[in-house]
Amino acid sequence: MFLCKAKDYLRKINSIPKKLEFIKNSIFVFLININISIWSLNLIDKRSDQDKNFLQMRIFNLFIKLIKCFSKMCQNFAEKFQS
């Protein structure tokens, strides 16, 4: 299921023009990481309470890092096209 979603994302992303290759690759990595995080959340139900809390915090921190990285990437992309 995960690989099917990744292939669908890749197909959609591949329609972006070649000029935007950097942003295309970054979006793909971002979407893959989000899918991995969601998949990890689905595994939490099978763990003990202590493991659940640990995994939830790790995934939450991953989301924060991804959002910061994605916003910085968008800012760099905007600056690149303004100059």
N, CA and C of each residue as an Amber inpcrd file, in Angstrom:
protein
   249
   0.8290000  -1.1930000   0.0000000   0.0000000   0.0000000   0.0000000
   0.8750000   1.2590000   0.0000000   1.9070000   1.2330000   0.8410000
   2.7990000   2.3910000   0.9170000   3.4710000   2.6500000  -0.4240000
   3.9430000   1.5770000  -1.0720000   4.6160000   1.7460000  -2.3570000
   3.6540000   2.2470000  -3.4290000   2.4110000   1.8240000  -3.3730000
   1.4100000   2.3060000  -4.3440000   1.2000000   3.8070000  -4.1790000
   1.0920000   4.2530000  -2.9230000   0.9210000   5.6900000  -2.6780000
   2.1340000   6.4610000  -3.1680000   3.3190000   5.9290000  -2.8960000
   4.5470000   6.6020000  -3.3250000   4.5960000   6.7100000  -4.8470000
   4.1870000   5.6450000  -5.5390000   4.1790000   5.6840000  -7.0020000
   3.1730000   6.7070000  -7.5190000   2.0100000   6.8050000  -6.8620000
   1.0150000   7.8090000  -7.2620000   1.5640000   9.2180000  -7.0840000
   2.2240000   9.4650000  -5.9410000   2.8210000  10.7730000  -5.7110000
   3.8750000  11.0820000  -6.7590000   4.7030000  10.0820000  -7.0550000
   5.7680000  10.2790000  -8.0350000   5.1730000  10.6140000  -9.4020000
   4.1050000   9.9380000  -9.7690000   3.4550000  10.1970000 -11.0520000
   2.9430000  11.6430000 -11.1060000   2.3370000  12.1040000 -10.0230000
   1.8250000  13.4820000  -9.9760000   2.9770000  14.4830000 -10.0050000
   4.0260000  14.1840000  -9.2570000   5.1660000  15.0890000  -9.1730000
   5.9110000  15.1610000 -10.4980000   5.9520000  14.0660000 -11.2390000
   6.6650000  14.0500000 -12.5120000   6.0320000  14.9650000 -13.5540000
   4.8210000  15.4170000 -13.3230000   4.1890000  16.3350000 -14.2710000
   4.6940000  17.7700000 -14.0860000   5.4710000  18.0170000 -13.0310000
   6.0370000  19.3510000 -12.7940000   7.1610000  19.5860000 -13.8040000
   7.2330000  20.7830000 -14.4130000   8.2700000  21.0620000 -15.4270000
   9.6930000  20.8740000 -14.9000000  10.6280000  20.6550000 -15.8160000
  12.0290000  20.3940000 -15.4640000  12.6730000  21.5660000 -14.7340000
  12.2070000  22.7900000 -14.9760000  12.7900000  23.9510000 -14.3020000
  12.6640000  23.8330000 -12.7910000  11.6740000  23.1060000 -12.3420000
  11.4070000  23.0010000 -10.9160000  11.8950000  21.6630000 -10.3410000
  12.9520000  21.1220000 -10.9140000  13.4620000  19.8010000 -10.5090000
  13.7930000  19.7350000  -9.0180000  14.4170000  20.7760000  -8.4930000
  14.7990000  20.7970000  -7.0830000  13.5690000  20.7130000  -6.1820000
  12.5860000  21.5350000  -6.4690000  11.3740000  21.5540000  -5.6380000
  10.6200000  20.2390000  -5.7980000  10.6430000  19.6730000  -6.9800000
   9.9640000  18.3950000  -7.2180000  10.5760000  17.2990000  -6.3460000
  11.8920000  17.2260000  -6.3280000  12.5650000  16.2070000  -5.5220000
  12.3160000  16.4170000  -4.0380000  12.3140000  17.6560000  -3.6140000
  12.0830000  17.9520000  -2.2020000  10.6640000  17.5930000  -1.7830000
   9.7000000  17.8940000  -2.6330000   8.3090000  17.5460000  -2.3290000
   8.1610000  16.0380000  -2.2310000   8.8000000  15.3160000  -3.1380000
   8.7080000  13.8520000  -3.1160000   9.2620000  13.2930000  -1.8120000
  10.4270000  13.7720000  -1.3940000  11.0260000  13.3050000  -0.1340000
  10.1210000  13.6520000   1.0380000   9.5490000  14.8450000   1.0310000
   8.6500000  15.2770000   2.0910000   7.4310000  14.3440000   2.1790000
   6.8350000  14.0290000   1.0420000   5.6580000  13.1550000   1.0340000
   6.0020000  11.7380000   1.4800000   7.1490000  11.2490000   1.0820000
   7.5810000   9.9070000   1.5070000   7.7470000   9.8780000   3.0250000
   8.3600000  10.8980000   3.5860000   8.5640000  10.9410000   5.0350000
   7.2430000  11.0180000   5.7870000   6.2920000  11.7640000   5.2500000
   4.9750000  11.8300000   5.8880000   4.3010000  10.4610000   5.8470000
   4.4070000   9.7710000   4.7150000   3.8100000   8.4280000   4.6230000
   4.4530000   7.4580000   5.5940000   5.7680000   7.5400000   5.7510000
   6.4600000   6.6690000   6.7040000   5.9860000   6.9820000   8.1210000
   5.7970000   8.2560000   8.4240000   5.3330000   8.6420000   9.7540000
   3.9260000   8.1250000  10.0230000   3.0580000   8.2410000   9.0370000
   1.6840000   7.7480000   9.1950000   1.6940000   6.2310000   9.3650000
   2.5260000   5.5500000   8.5880000   2.6550000   4.0990000   8.6990000
   3.1500000   3.7310000  10.1040000   4.0880000   4.5070000  10.6360000
   4.5950000   4.2600000  11.9850000   3.5080000   4.4680000  13.0200000
   2.6660000   5.4740000  12.8120000   1.5600000   5.7070000  13.7450000
   0.6140000   4.5140000  13.7740000   0.4040000   3.8840000  12.6420000
  -0.4670000   2.7090000  12.5900000   0.1100000   1.5440000  13.3870000
   1.4270000   1.4820000  13.5180000   2.0600000   0.4040000  14.2820000
   1.9800000   0.6370000  15.7920000   1.6880000   1.8650000  16.1940000
   1.6950000   2.2030000  17.6190000   0.6640000   1.3840000  18.3930000
  -0.4600000   1.0510000  17.7850000  -1.5150000   0.3110000  18.4850000
  -1.0310000  -1.0270000  19.0260000   0.0050000  -1.5780000  18.4420000
   0.4870000  -2.9020000  18.8270000   1.5690000  -2.8340000  19.9080000
   1.8390000  -1.6650000  20.4340000   2.9340000  -1.4950000  21.4000000
   2.4010000  -1.2550000  22.8130000   3.3110000  -1.3180000  23.7880000
   2.9510000  -0.9920000  25.1610000   2.7890000   0.5260000  25.2910000
   2.2290000   0.9730000  26.4070000   1.9880000   2.4140000  26.6020000
   3.2750000   3.2190000  26.5690000   4.3380000   2.6940000  27.1720000
   5.6100000   3.4110000  27.1870000   6.1610000   3.5360000  25.7630000
   6.0850000   2.4680000  25.0070000   6.5410000   2.5010000  23.6150000
   5.6960000   3.4580000  22.7760000   4.3880000   3.4700000  23.0460000
   3.4920000   4.3570000  22.2990000   3.8830000   5.8190000  22.5100000
   4.1040000   6.1890000  23.7580000   4.4730000   7.5790000  24.0520000
   5.7960000   7.9490000  23.3790000   6.7580000   7.0420000  23.4460000
   8.0590000   7.2860000  22.8230000   7.9150000   7.4530000  21.3110000
   7.1880000   6.5370000  20.6790000   7.0030000   6.6180000  19.2290000
   6.2280000   7.8610000  18.8160000   5.2050000   8.2180000  19.5830000
   4.4300000   9.4140000  19.2590000   5.3000000  10.6640000  19.3280000
   6.1570000  10.7500000  20.3280000   7.0490000  11.9080000  20.4310000
   8.0600000  11.9320000  19.2870000   8.5890000  10.7820000  18.9260000
   9.5380000  10.7290000  17.8000000   8.8700000  11.1540000  16.5050000
   7.6700000  10.6790000  16.2730000   6.9580000  11.0140000  15.0430000
   6.5760000  12.4920000  15.0450000   6.1320000  13.0050000  16.1970000
   5.7960000  14.4220000  16.3020000   7.0210000  15.2830000  16.0020000
   8.1690000  14.9090000  16.5540000   9.4000000  15.6550000  16.2900000
   9.8010000  15.5650000  14.8240000   9.5800000  14.4180000  14.2090000
   9.8620000  14.2670000  12.7860000   8.9910000  15.2170000  11.9600000
   7.7010000  15.2950000  12.3020000   6.8140000  16.2000000  11.5910000
   7.2740000  17.6500000  11.7240000   7.6870000  18.0370000  12.9140000
   8.1600000  19.4090000  13.1230000   9.3920000  19.6730000  12.2650000
  10.3380000  18.7310000  12.2680000  11.5430000  18.8970000  11.4450000
  11.1940000  18.9730000   9.9680000  10.2620000  18.1260000   9.5240000
   9.8670000  18.1360000   8.1190000   9.2220000  19.4620000   7.7260000
   8.3740000  19.9780000   8.5880000   7.7040000  21.2410000   8.2870000
   8.7170000  22.3830000   8.2400000   9.6530000  22.4100000   9.1950000
  10.6970000  23.4370000   9.1720000  11.5400000  23.3390000   7.9080000
  11.9150000  22.1170000   7.5570000  12.7310000  21.8920000   6.3610000
  11.9660000  22.3140000   5.1110000  10.7040000  21.9560000   5.0370000
   9.8950000  22.2850000   3.8750000   9.6910000  23.7910000   3.7550000
   9.4570000  24.4790000   4.8740000   9.2720000  25.9320000   4.8130000
  10.5720000  26.6290000   4.4210000  11.7090000  26.1440000   4.9280000
  12.9970000  26.7220000   4.5440000  13.2680000  26.4860000   3.0590000
  12.9210000  25.2950000   2.5780000  13.1060000  24.9820000   1.1690000
  12.2500000  25.9070000   0.2930000  11.0170000  26.1410000   0.7110000
  10.1410000  27.0430000  -0.0430000  10.6710000  28.4710000  -0.0300000
  11.2120000  28.8900000   1.1090000  11.7860000  30.2230000   1.2070000
  12.9900000  30.3510000   0.2770000  13.8670000  29.3570000   0.2750000
  15.0210000  29.3720000  -0.6290000  14.5860000  29.3700000  -2.0840000
  13.5510000  28.6140000  -2.3700000  13.0230000  28.5510000  -3.7310000
  12.4910000  29.9150000  -4.1650000  11.7780000  30.5940000  -3.2630000
  11.2330000  31.9150000  -3.5840000  12.3590000  32.9230000  -3.7970000
  13.3770000  32.8820000  -2.9430000  14.5080000  33.7940000  -3.0790000
  15.2580000  33.5490000  -4.3840000  15.3600000  32.3080000  -4.7760000
  16.0650000  31.9500000  -6.0020000  15.3670000  32.5450000  -7.2300000
  14.0440000  32.5140000  -7.2160000  13.3150000  33.0220000  -8.3730000
  13.0920000  34.5310000  -8.3340000  13.2680000  35.1680000  -7.1670000
  13.1550000  36.6210000  -7.0860000  14.3910000  37.2960000  -7.6510000
  15.5450000  36.6530000  -7.4830000  16.7890000  37.2780000  -7.9580000
  17.1030000  36.9530000  -9.3950000
